Short mmCIF file of C-alpha atoms in Angstrom, two decimals:
data_model
loop_
_atom_site.label_atom_id
_atom_site.label_comp_id
_atom_site.label_asym_id
_atom_site.label_seq_id
_atom_site.Cartn_x
_atom_site.Cartn_y
_atom_site.Cartn_z
CA MET A 152 1.30 2.88 -22.66
CA GLN A 153 1.50 0.57 -25.67
CA GLN A 154 1.76 -2.48 -23.38
CA ILE A 155 -1.30 -1.35 -21.40
CA ASP A 156 -3.26 -0.73 -24.60
CA THR A 157 -2.37 -4.25 -25.76
CA ASP A 158 -3.44 -5.75 -22.44
CA LEU A 159 -6.76 -3.91 -22.52
CA GLN A 160 -7.33 -5.09 -26.07
CA LEU A 161 -6.78 -8.67 -24.90
CA ILE A 162 -9.32 -8.12 -22.13
CA HIS A 163 -11.87 -6.91 -24.64
CA ASP A 164 -11.24 -9.36 -27.47
CA GLY A 165 -9.77 -12.38 -25.70
CA GLU A 166 -7.05 -14.62 -27.09
CA THR A 167 -7.77 -16.26 -30.42
CA GLY A 168 -7.19 -19.89 -31.25
CA THR A 169 -8.17 -21.38 -27.87
CA SER A 170 -11.39 -22.96 -26.62
CA PRO A 171 -13.58 -21.20 -24.01
CA THR A 172 -12.98 -24.26 -21.80
CA GLU A 173 -9.19 -23.80 -21.94
CA PHE A 174 -6.91 -21.33 -20.20
CA ARG A 175 -6.08 -18.12 -22.03
CA LYS A 176 -2.41 -17.94 -23.04
CA ALA A 177 -1.95 -14.36 -21.89
CA LEU A 178 1.35 -14.41 -19.98
CA GLY A 179 4.57 -13.55 -21.80
CA LEU A 180 8.13 -13.67 -20.48
CA PHE A 181 7.97 -10.20 -18.91
CA ASP A 182 4.66 -11.02 -17.18
CA SER A 183 6.09 -14.29 -15.89
CA VAL A 184 9.22 -12.62 -14.50
CA MET A 185 7.02 -10.00 -12.80
CA ILE A 186 5.00 -12.77 -11.13
CA VAL A 187 8.17 -14.49 -9.87
CA ALA A 188 9.68 -11.23 -8.60
CA GLY A 189 6.41 -9.79 -7.32
CA ILE A 190 5.54 -12.87 -5.31
CA MET A 191 9.01 -13.07 -3.74
CA VAL A 192 9.27 -9.44 -2.61
CA GLY A 193 6.78 -8.72 0.15
CA SER A 194 7.72 -7.09 3.44
CA GLY A 195 10.27 -9.63 4.71
CA ILE A 196 13.40 -8.14 3.14
CA PHE A 197 12.70 -4.87 4.96
CA ILE A 198 12.42 -6.58 8.35
CA VAL A 199 13.99 -10.03 8.80
CA SER A 200 17.62 -8.90 8.64
CA ALA A 201 17.22 -7.67 12.22
CA GLU A 202 16.41 -11.16 13.51
CA ILE A 203 19.10 -12.77 11.32
CA SER A 204 21.71 -10.31 12.61
CA ARG A 205 20.80 -11.24 16.19
CA GLN A 206 21.26 -14.92 15.35
CA VAL A 207 24.59 -14.68 13.48
CA GLY A 208 25.93 -11.56 15.20
CA SER A 209 28.08 -9.86 12.55
CA ALA A 210 28.01 -8.12 9.18
CA GLY A 211 29.92 -10.83 7.34
CA TRP A 212 27.77 -13.68 8.57
CA LEU A 213 24.61 -11.67 7.89
CA LEU A 214 25.63 -11.52 4.22
CA VAL A 215 26.60 -15.21 4.26
CA ALA A 216 23.10 -16.10 5.53
CA TRP A 217 21.57 -14.26 2.58
CA VAL A 218 24.07 -15.81 0.15
CA ILE A 219 22.99 -19.27 1.36
CA THR A 220 19.38 -18.27 0.73
CA GLY A 221 20.32 -17.01 -2.71
CA ILE A 222 22.18 -20.17 -3.68
CA LEU A 223 19.35 -22.44 -2.52
CA THR A 224 16.71 -20.31 -4.24
CA VAL A 225 18.45 -19.98 -7.61
CA PHE A 226 19.60 -23.63 -7.66
CA GLY A 227 16.04 -24.69 -6.83
CA ALA A 228 14.62 -22.46 -9.56
CA LEU A 229 17.02 -23.83 -12.19
CA SER A 230 16.05 -27.37 -11.18
CA TYR A 231 12.33 -26.60 -11.32
CA GLY A 232 12.83 -25.11 -14.78
CA GLU A 233 13.31 -28.58 -16.29
CA LEU A 234 10.11 -29.88 -14.68
CA ALA A 235 8.16 -26.79 -15.74
CA ALA A 236 9.29 -27.09 -19.37
CA MET A 237 8.60 -30.84 -19.32
CA MET A 238 5.09 -30.50 -17.83
CA PRO A 239 3.77 -27.01 -18.71
CA THR A 240 0.31 -27.52 -17.23
CA ALA A 241 -1.61 -25.87 -14.40
CA GLY A 242 -0.72 -27.13 -10.94
CA GLY A 243 3.04 -26.76 -10.58
CA MET A 244 4.51 -28.78 -7.69
CA TYR A 245 1.28 -30.73 -7.26
CA VAL A 246 1.73 -32.12 -10.78
CA TYR A 247 5.48 -32.71 -10.41
CA LEU A 248 5.12 -34.66 -7.16
CA ARG A 249 2.17 -36.62 -8.55
CA GLU A 250 4.08 -37.62 -11.68
CA ALA A 251 7.43 -38.29 -10.01
CA PHE A 252 6.14 -40.19 -6.99
CA SER A 253 2.42 -40.71 -6.39
CA PRO A 254 -0.98 -38.97 -6.38
CA LEU A 255 -0.93 -39.13 -2.56
CA LEU A 256 2.29 -37.11 -2.27
CA GLY A 257 0.99 -34.58 -4.79
CA PHE A 258 -2.26 -34.26 -2.85
CA LEU A 259 -0.49 -33.79 0.49
CA TYR A 260 1.36 -30.85 -1.00
CA GLY A 261 -1.84 -29.43 -2.49
CA TRP A 262 -3.64 -29.93 0.83
CA THR A 263 -0.90 -28.13 2.79
CA LEU A 264 -0.77 -25.39 0.15
CA LEU A 265 -4.50 -24.73 0.38
CA THR A 266 -4.93 -25.03 4.15
CA VAL A 267 -1.83 -23.11 5.26
CA ILE A 268 0.97 -22.24 2.83
CA GLN A 269 -0.85 -20.18 0.20
CA THR A 270 -3.85 -19.02 2.19
CA GLY A 271 -1.78 -18.35 5.31
CA SER A 272 0.66 -16.32 3.24
CA ILE A 273 -2.19 -14.35 1.69
CA ALA A 274 -3.59 -13.59 5.16
CA ALA A 275 -0.15 -12.68 6.56
CA VAL A 276 0.78 -10.35 3.70
CA ALA A 277 -2.66 -8.72 3.73
CA ILE A 278 -2.25 -7.99 7.45
CA ALA A 279 1.22 -6.57 6.71
CA PHE A 280 -0.43 -4.23 4.18
CA ALA A 281 -2.90 -3.14 6.85
CA ARG A 282 -0.21 -2.60 9.49
CA PHE A 283 1.82 -0.31 7.27
CA SER A 284 -1.26 1.54 6.01
CA GLY A 285 -1.68 2.48 9.67
CA VAL A 286 1.37 4.72 9.25
CA MET A 287 -0.74 7.09 7.15
CA PHE A 288 -4.08 6.31 8.75
CA PRO A 289 -3.61 5.82 12.52
CA SER A 290 -7.16 4.53 12.92
CA ILE A 291 -6.05 1.34 11.12
CA SER A 292 -4.65 -0.72 13.95
CA GLU A 293 -4.75 -4.25 15.31
CA THR A 294 -5.90 -2.81 18.64
CA HIS A 295 -8.71 -0.65 17.21
CA TYR A 296 -11.53 -3.17 17.49
CA PHE A 297 -14.93 -3.32 15.85
CA ILE A 298 -15.39 -6.63 17.65
CA ALA A 299 -13.13 -7.09 20.67
CA PRO A 300 -11.41 -10.48 21.06
CA VAL A 301 -13.88 -13.21 22.01
CA ARG A 302 -12.24 -16.20 23.72
CA VAL A 303 -13.38 -19.50 22.20
CA LEU A 304 -10.70 -21.88 23.49
CA PRO A 305 -7.83 -21.54 25.99
CA GLY A 306 -5.20 -19.55 24.13
CA TYR A 307 -7.46 -18.70 21.16
CA ALA A 308 -9.93 -15.96 20.30
CA PHE A 309 -11.72 -14.26 17.41
CA SER A 310 -11.70 -10.53 16.78
CA LEU A 311 -12.28 -7.91 14.11
CA SER A 312 -9.98 -4.90 14.27
CA SER A 313 -9.68 -2.11 11.73
CA ALA A 314 -6.43 -3.71 10.51
CA GLN A 315 -8.17 -7.05 10.06
CA ALA A 316 -10.99 -5.33 8.16
CA VAL A 317 -8.47 -3.74 5.76
CA ALA A 318 -6.80 -7.13 5.26
CA LEU A 319 -10.17 -8.71 4.47
CA ALA A 320 -10.84 -5.96 1.92
CA VAL A 321 -7.44 -6.49 0.23
CA ILE A 322 -8.07 -10.24 -0.06
CA LEU A 323 -11.54 -9.69 -1.52
CA ILE A 324 -10.35 -7.05 -4.00
CA THR A 325 -7.47 -9.14 -5.33
CA CYS A 326 -9.73 -12.19 -5.62
CA PHE A 327 -12.30 -10.16 -7.59
CA ILE A 328 -9.61 -8.80 -9.91
CA ASN A 329 -8.32 -12.27 -10.68
CA THR A 330 -11.76 -13.77 -11.30
CA ARG A 331 -12.18 -11.21 -14.11
CA GLY A 332 -9.42 -12.89 -16.12
CA VAL A 333 -5.68 -13.52 -16.10
CA THR A 334 -5.06 -10.38 -18.18
CA TRP A 335 -6.49 -8.16 -15.43
CA GLY A 336 -4.46 -10.07 -12.84
CA LYS A 337 -1.21 -9.69 -14.79
CA LEU A 338 -1.86 -5.98 -15.48
CA VAL A 339 -2.18 -5.28 -11.75
CA GLN A 340 0.84 -7.49 -11.08
CA ASN A 341 3.07 -5.76 -13.60
CA ILE A 342 2.21 -2.28 -12.30
CA PHE A 343 2.77 -3.12 -8.64
CA THR A 344 5.92 -5.20 -9.21
CA VAL A 345 7.57 -2.47 -11.30
CA ALA A 346 6.62 0.06 -8.59
CA LYS A 347 8.05 -2.02 -5.74
CA LEU A 348 11.27 -2.79 -7.62
CA ALA A 349 11.65 0.93 -8.37
CA GLY A 350 11.17 1.65 -4.67
CA MET A 351 13.91 -0.83 -3.78
CA VAL A 352 16.26 0.86 -6.25
CA VAL A 353 15.55 4.21 -4.54
CA LEU A 354 16.36 2.60 -1.18
CA LEU A 355 19.66 1.36 -2.62
CA GLY A 356 20.34 4.87 -3.91
CA LEU A 357 19.96 6.22 -0.39
CA GLY A 358 22.42 3.62 0.86
CA ALA A 359 24.94 4.59 -1.83
CA TYR A 360 24.49 8.27 -0.97
CA ALA A 361 25.08 7.56 2.73
CA PHE A 362 28.19 5.51 1.93
CA VAL A 363 29.69 8.31 -0.19
CA ARG A 364 29.02 10.90 2.52
CA ASN A 365 30.17 8.77 5.45
CA PRO A 366 31.89 5.43 4.63
CA SER A 367 33.02 4.98 8.23
CA VAL A 368 29.91 3.01 9.24
CA PHE A 369 30.45 0.46 6.47
CA HIS A 370 34.15 0.18 7.28
CA LEU A 371 33.38 -0.26 10.98
CA ASN A 372 30.92 -3.08 10.24
CA PHE A 373 33.48 -4.93 8.15
CA ALA A 374 36.52 -4.18 10.31
CA ASP A 375 35.34 -7.04 12.52
CA ALA A 376 33.01 -8.76 10.04
CA TRP A 377 33.41 -12.33 11.28
CA HIS A 378 33.24 -11.95 15.05
CA PRO A 379 29.65 -12.45 16.33
CA ARG A 380 28.43 -9.99 18.97
CA HIS A 381 25.20 -9.54 20.95
CA ILE A 382 23.76 -12.83 19.67
CA SER A 383 20.53 -14.63 20.53
CA LEU A 384 21.05 -18.08 22.00
CA ILE A 385 19.51 -21.07 20.22
CA HIS A 386 18.95 -23.83 22.78
CA THR A 387 21.94 -22.49 24.79
CA ILE A 388 24.04 -22.63 21.59
CA ASP A 389 25.53 -19.41 20.28
CA ALA A 390 27.31 -18.39 17.09
CA THR A 391 30.69 -17.81 18.76
CA THR A 392 31.61 -21.48 18.21
CA GLY A 393 32.01 -23.22 14.87
CA PHE A 394 29.11 -25.61 15.48
CA GLY A 395 26.97 -22.84 16.95
CA LEU A 396 27.59 -20.69 13.88
CA LEU A 397 26.47 -23.52 11.60
CA VAL A 398 23.28 -23.90 13.66
CA ALA A 399 22.69 -20.15 13.62
CA LEU A 400 23.12 -19.94 9.83
CA CYS A 401 20.69 -22.84 9.31
CA VAL A 402 18.10 -21.47 11.73
CA SER A 403 18.40 -18.01 10.18
CA GLN A 404 17.13 -19.50 6.92
CA THR A 405 13.66 -19.61 8.44
CA GLY A 406 13.37 -15.86 7.95
CA SER A 407 15.42 -15.38 4.80
CA LEU A 408 14.01 -18.36 2.89
CA PHE A 409 10.48 -17.27 3.80
CA SER A 410 11.29 -13.78 2.49
CA ALA A 411 12.39 -15.33 -0.82
CA ASP A 412 9.68 -18.00 -0.92
CA SER A 413 6.93 -18.75 -3.46
CA TRP A 414 9.22 -18.17 -6.47
CA HIS A 415 7.89 -21.44 -7.92
CA ASP A 416 4.29 -20.17 -8.00
CA ILE A 417 4.71 -19.21 -11.66
CA THR A 418 4.56 -22.96 -12.40
CA PHE A 419 0.97 -23.03 -11.09
CA VAL A 420 -0.08 -20.83 -14.03
CA ALA A 421 2.00 -22.72 -16.62
CA GLY A 422 -1.14 -23.36 -18.66
CA GLU A 423 -1.49 -19.61 -19.24
CA VAL A 424 2.10 -18.87 -20.25
CA ARG A 425 2.88 -18.37 -23.92
CA ASN A 426 5.70 -20.63 -25.18
CA PRO A 427 5.99 -22.17 -21.68
CA LYS A 428 8.80 -24.56 -22.61
CA ARG A 429 11.04 -21.53 -23.09
CA ASN A 430 9.49 -18.84 -20.91
CA LEU A 431 8.97 -20.82 -17.69
CA PRO A 432 12.64 -21.79 -17.17
CA LEU A 433 13.74 -18.29 -18.18
CA ALA A 434 11.24 -16.63 -15.81
CA LEU A 435 12.35 -18.83 -12.91
CA GLY A 436 16.04 -18.16 -13.54
CA LEU A 437 15.77 -14.44 -14.30
CA GLY A 438 13.18 -13.63 -11.63
CA THR A 439 14.94 -15.38 -8.74
CA SER A 440 18.39 -14.09 -9.74
CA MET A 441 17.15 -10.50 -9.95
CA VAL A 442 15.43 -10.62 -6.57
CA ILE A 443 18.32 -12.33 -4.79
CA ALA A 444 20.72 -9.71 -6.20
CA LEU A 445 18.43 -6.95 -4.89
CA TYR A 446 18.22 -8.66 -1.49
CA LEU A 447 22.00 -8.81 -1.17
CA LEU A 448 22.30 -5.18 -2.24
CA CYS A 449 19.62 -4.18 0.31
CA ASN A 450 21.65 -5.79 3.09
CA LEU A 451 24.78 -3.97 1.92
CA CYS A 452 22.67 -0.81 2.00
CA TYR A 453 21.69 -1.50 5.62
CA LEU A 454 25.34 -2.09 6.54
CA ALA A 455 26.41 1.11 4.78
CA VAL A 456 24.04 3.21 6.89
CA LEU A 457 23.67 1.41 10.25
CA PRO A 458 26.13 -0.24 12.63
CA ILE A 459 25.37 -3.94 13.09
CA SER A 460 24.19 -3.18 16.64
CA ALA A 461 21.58 -0.75 15.28
CA ILE A 462 20.35 -3.38 12.82
CA GLN A 463 20.01 -5.85 15.70
CA THR A 464 17.98 -3.37 17.77
CA ALA A 465 15.92 -1.66 15.03
CA PRO A 466 12.50 -0.68 16.49
CA GLY A 467 9.98 -3.33 15.52
CA ASP A 468 12.75 -4.94 13.41
CA ARG A 469 12.01 -2.30 10.72
CA VAL A 470 15.55 -2.01 9.44
CA ALA A 471 14.71 -0.35 6.12
CA THR A 472 12.61 2.30 7.88
CA LEU A 473 15.52 3.09 10.19
CA VAL A 474 17.84 3.38 7.17
CA VAL A 475 15.59 5.93 5.43
CA ASP A 476 15.10 7.87 8.67
CA THR A 477 18.86 7.99 9.20
CA VAL A 478 19.56 9.35 5.71
CA LEU A 479 16.45 11.53 5.45
CA PRO A 480 15.32 12.24 9.02
CA GLY A 481 11.59 12.35 9.61
CA ILE A 482 10.30 10.67 6.48
CA GLY A 483 11.50 7.09 6.87
CA LYS A 484 8.35 5.74 8.47
CA LEU A 485 6.02 7.28 5.90
CA ALA A 486 8.22 6.46 2.88
CA MET A 487 8.72 2.82 3.84
CA GLY A 488 5.07 2.51 4.80
CA CYS A 489 4.08 3.52 1.26
CA LEU A 490 6.66 1.20 -0.33
CA ILE A 491 5.62 -1.78 1.76
CA MET A 492 1.93 -1.14 1.03
CA VAL A 493 2.70 -1.25 -2.70
CA SER A 494 4.90 -4.30 -2.22
CA THR A 495 2.45 -6.29 -0.12
CA PHE A 496 -0.59 -5.53 -2.30
CA GLY A 497 1.32 -6.83 -5.33
CA THR A 498 2.34 -9.94 -3.41
CA VAL A 499 -1.25 -10.69 -2.35
CA ASN A 500 -2.32 -10.32 -5.97
CA ALA A 501 0.39 -12.73 -7.18
CA LEU A 502 -0.36 -15.28 -4.44
CA THR A 503 -4.05 -15.12 -5.30
CA LEU A 504 -3.48 -15.42 -9.04
CA ALA A 505 -1.25 -18.48 -8.72
CA GLY A 506 -2.75 -20.44 -5.84
CA GLY A 507 -6.17 -21.10 -7.35
CA ARG A 508 -4.59 -23.10 -10.19
CA ALA A 509 -3.32 -25.80 -7.81
CA CYS A 510 -6.87 -26.31 -6.50
CA TYR A 511 -8.03 -26.47 -10.13
CA ALA A 512 -5.48 -29.21 -10.93
CA MET A 513 -6.55 -31.27 -7.90
CA ALA A 514 -10.20 -30.91 -8.87
CA GLN A 515 -9.37 -32.05 -12.40
CA ASP A 516 -8.03 -35.26 -10.81
CA GLY A 517 -11.19 -35.72 -8.75
CA LEU A 518 -9.41 -34.82 -5.50
CA PHE A 519 -11.18 -31.55 -4.75
CA PHE A 520 -14.60 -29.95 -5.18
CA ARG A 521 -15.76 -30.67 -8.74
CA ARG A 522 -16.65 -27.05 -9.47
CA ALA A 523 -13.10 -25.95 -8.61
CA GLY A 524 -12.00 -27.80 -11.75
CA LYS A 525 -14.09 -25.60 -14.05
CA LEU A 526 -13.17 -22.32 -15.74
CA ASN A 527 -15.54 -19.35 -15.63
CA GLU A 528 -16.45 -17.07 -18.53
CA ALA A 529 -13.15 -15.23 -18.13
CA ARG A 530 -11.38 -18.60 -18.51
CA VAL A 531 -9.92 -18.68 -15.02
CA PRO A 532 -10.82 -21.15 -12.21
CA GLY A 533 -13.34 -18.85 -10.52
CA TRP A 534 -14.58 -21.40 -7.97
CA ALA A 535 -11.03 -22.39 -7.00
CA LEU A 536 -10.14 -18.72 -6.51
CA ALA A 537 -13.29 -18.20 -4.43
CA ILE A 538 -12.53 -21.18 -2.17
CA GLN A 539 -8.95 -19.99 -1.66
CA CYS A 540 -10.25 -16.49 -0.89
CA PHE A 541 -12.82 -17.79 1.60
CA TRP A 542 -10.26 -19.79 3.57
CA ALA A 543 -7.74 -16.90 3.57
CA LEU A 544 -10.49 -14.63 4.94
CA LEU A 545 -11.19 -17.10 7.73
CA LEU A 546 -7.49 -17.25 8.67
CA VAL A 547 -7.43 -13.48 9.24
CA LEU A 548 -9.99 -13.62 12.08
CA PRO A 549 -8.62 -16.12 14.67
CA ARG A 550 -6.15 -14.79 17.25
CA THR A 551 -3.78 -16.53 19.60
CA TYR A 552 -3.60 -15.37 23.23
CA ASP A 553 -0.55 -15.48 25.48
CA ALA A 554 -1.81 -15.44 29.06
CA ALA A 555 1.66 -14.70 30.46
CA THR A 556 2.07 -11.47 28.50
CA GLN A 557 -1.67 -10.86 27.95
CA THR A 558 -1.03 -10.18 24.27
CA TYR A 559 -2.77 -11.36 21.11
CA GLY A 560 -1.07 -12.90 18.11
CA ASN A 561 -2.32 -14.27 14.80
CA LEU A 562 -3.18 -17.92 14.18
CA TYR A 563 -1.92 -17.83 10.59
CA SER A 564 1.49 -16.70 11.86
CA ASN A 565 1.78 -19.82 14.01
CA LEU A 566 0.59 -22.04 11.15
CA LEU A 567 3.15 -20.56 8.76
CA ASP A 568 5.91 -21.14 11.32
CA TYR A 569 4.80 -24.76 11.51
CA VAL A 570 4.80 -25.44 7.77
CA ILE A 571 8.02 -23.64 6.72
CA SER A 572 9.97 -26.84 7.36
CA ALA A 573 7.21 -28.96 5.79
CA ALA A 574 7.33 -26.79 2.66
CA LEU A 575 11.09 -27.31 2.53
CA ILE A 576 10.50 -31.08 2.57
CA PHE A 577 8.26 -30.74 -0.50
CA TYR A 578 10.89 -28.58 -2.26
CA ILE A 579 13.55 -31.23 -1.63
CA LEU A 580 11.25 -34.02 -2.81
CA THR A 581 10.42 -32.08 -5.97
CA VAL A 582 14.11 -31.77 -6.89
CA ILE A 583 14.60 -35.46 -6.05
CA GLY A 584 11.70 -36.01 -8.46
CA LEU A 585 13.86 -34.45 -11.18
CA PHE A 586 16.35 -37.32 -10.74
CA ARG A 587 13.55 -39.88 -10.56
CA LEU A 588 11.92 -38.69 -13.78
CA ARG A 589 15.27 -38.72 -15.56
CA SER A 590 15.39 -42.42 -14.64
CA THR A 591 11.76 -43.45 -15.16
CA ARG A 592 11.06 -41.28 -18.21
CA PRO A 593 14.41 -40.91 -19.97
CA ASP A 594 12.80 -40.31 -23.38
CA ALA A 595 10.28 -37.66 -22.28
CA PRO A 596 10.68 -34.35 -24.13
CA ARG A 597 12.85 -31.95 -22.13
CA PRO A 598 13.02 -28.60 -23.94
CA TYR A 599 15.22 -27.31 -21.10
CA ARG A 600 17.60 -29.53 -19.19
CA CYS A 601 18.73 -28.34 -15.77
CA TRP A 602 22.00 -26.46 -16.05
CA GLY A 603 24.74 -28.18 -14.02
CA TYR A 604 22.86 -31.47 -13.70
CA PRO A 605 23.41 -33.59 -11.61
CA TRP A 606 25.65 -31.46 -9.38
CA LEU A 607 23.51 -28.35 -9.10
CA PRO A 608 20.26 -30.09 -8.03
CA ALA A 609 22.30 -32.43 -5.80
CA LEU A 610 23.82 -29.41 -4.03
CA TYR A 611 20.33 -27.98 -3.56
CA ILE A 612 19.15 -31.22 -1.98
CA ALA A 613 22.22 -31.45 0.27
CA GLY A 614 22.13 -27.81 1.39
CA SER A 615 18.39 -27.78 2.01
CA SER A 616 18.59 -31.08 3.90
CA VAL A 617 21.22 -29.67 6.30
CA VAL A 618 18.94 -26.68 6.99
CA LEU A 619 15.93 -28.98 7.40
CA VAL A 620 17.62 -31.38 9.85
CA THR A 621 18.90 -28.45 11.92
CA LEU A 622 15.40 -26.96 12.11
CA PHE A 623 13.93 -30.28 13.27
CA ILE A 624 16.57 -30.53 16.02
CA TYR A 625 16.63 -26.92 17.22
CA ARG A 626 13.15 -25.65 16.28
CA THR A 627 11.08 -28.59 17.48
CA SER A 628 8.14 -26.48 18.61
CA THR A 629 7.51 -25.23 15.08
CA THR A 630 8.71 -28.12 12.89
CA TRP A 631 7.05 -31.28 14.15
CA PRO A 632 3.54 -29.71 14.27
CA GLY A 633 4.03 -28.92 10.56
CA LEU A 634 4.29 -32.64 9.81
CA LEU A 635 0.98 -33.20 11.60
CA ILE A 636 -0.68 -30.60 9.36
CA VAL A 637 0.69 -32.38 6.29
CA LEU A 638 -0.34 -35.84 7.53
CA SER A 639 -3.85 -34.60 8.33
CA GLY A 640 -4.36 -34.69 4.56
CA VAL A 641 -3.99 -38.49 4.41
CA PRO A 642 -7.53 -39.35 5.62
CA VAL A 643 -8.91 -36.57 3.40
CA TYR A 644 -7.10 -38.08 0.41
CA LEU A 645 -8.39 -41.60 1.19
CA PHE A 646 -11.95 -40.29 1.49
CA LEU A 647 -11.75 -38.33 -1.77
CA ARG A 648 -9.99 -41.19 -3.54
CA LYS A 649 -12.72 -43.60 -2.49
CA GLY A 650 -15.39 -41.21 -3.78
CA LYS A 651 -13.54 -40.82 -7.09
CA LEU A 652 -13.23 -44.58 -7.56
CA GLN A 653 -16.95 -45.04 -6.87
CA ALA A 654 -17.82 -42.27 -9.33
CA ASP A 655 -15.56 -43.83 -11.99
CA LEU A 656 -17.20 -47.21 -11.42
CA VAL A 657 -20.70 -45.76 -11.81
CA ALA A 658 -19.63 -43.90 -14.95
CA ALA A 659 -18.14 -47.10 -16.42
CA GLN A 660 -21.32 -49.05 -15.65
CA ASN A 661 -23.49 -46.39 -17.27
CA THR A 662 -21.26 -46.40 -20.36
CA SER A 663 -21.34 -50.19 -20.72
CA GLY A 664 -25.08 -50.25 -20.09
#
């Protein structure tokens, strides 16, 4: 209660000692950790283990897949910590890539972030919220249409279902909350992140209870932990061979890395973090480590309750729901529906809060709409948040259509599949930028130096590169299109850059005149 009273006082009085044209320093260490954790935990951890188990085929390799994700995530976070402490300004990876390499590379990341990564994630998680709210309210469904699908191109349509309408409402509500000020955004974030983490702890408690009552399932899973069974083929390659297992582990990172993604978004709001040179590296390290530990424990929970074959065949891939239903028959669907609604709403809020700051940083450099580079009366980038919200809303409406199965999908889902590998390229380049800045700016202040440098960031680059190359070889349909989305930003950059140079020239002439 005392923390809430303090937050409300900040909302009323504002922070002292800063200009109305500057960000409000309202985020402490706890708030920052909650943003990192809240943005990582959505609905993926409750679902993707089913697909991973089909790819790797056994309990042991399922855990190894998540350990790989954990190592890459924590090593990446520790590497980013140095950059965040060195450049504690709004914009995160956009700023790091700009400073380490070039404005063009920074812009290409910002372009991909705005057009697909952040907005597509907001749309996807909002739809996930709507899907699971349908557990309690059956009228909320992707097949309950207000406007039936209207074909616009072969394979594409627009529609408005009750589920899409709920997703639109979630996006609008979280945008409105965050335009009222960072203190409102963090208050909502803290409440929902604490609630979702508490829900995960309850899930783990159920797994422990099941293990104590009947440890035979767990023992059965690990009696043959390293022998893949009932696996999905990847380009005729399966995990029963050494090379096939390596491919399967790399490809499985598509789901697990996406479930642990966006941990770096706290760096977008660096300008609003108190004592950022200390709190940003700590938040990245603590937040990612906590979530990865929970993810590993969740998978142990699944393996304590369900045979690996049941995980592979969980209805709708909803492994966590099946776990709860197994331990407490009849309430799994409702209980997990409530938990995932809480989890996804918090994730949408965190994605919304963070993403607008990257647009703000680009606008400050003259590479985005000028108004997006201004703060509103609440000292947040209101226009940038509105633009992000508008594009996320648009991504909810288009549908893909598979004529063979006569089923509808979601355009944002395809786009996110395309840019997962592209996002990994930017992550690798950012960590390479850590080495480059050590060379080009050896005397720059570094309040935090990456622990384990140079070996830890080098291992991140090597491990991520192996995953990336494997995806480009064995997931060609979803990787190469991602590069085209990134490269589509080049002509946009050249156009904006030309306009900025002309504006600077006019301004210089007016000044000299």
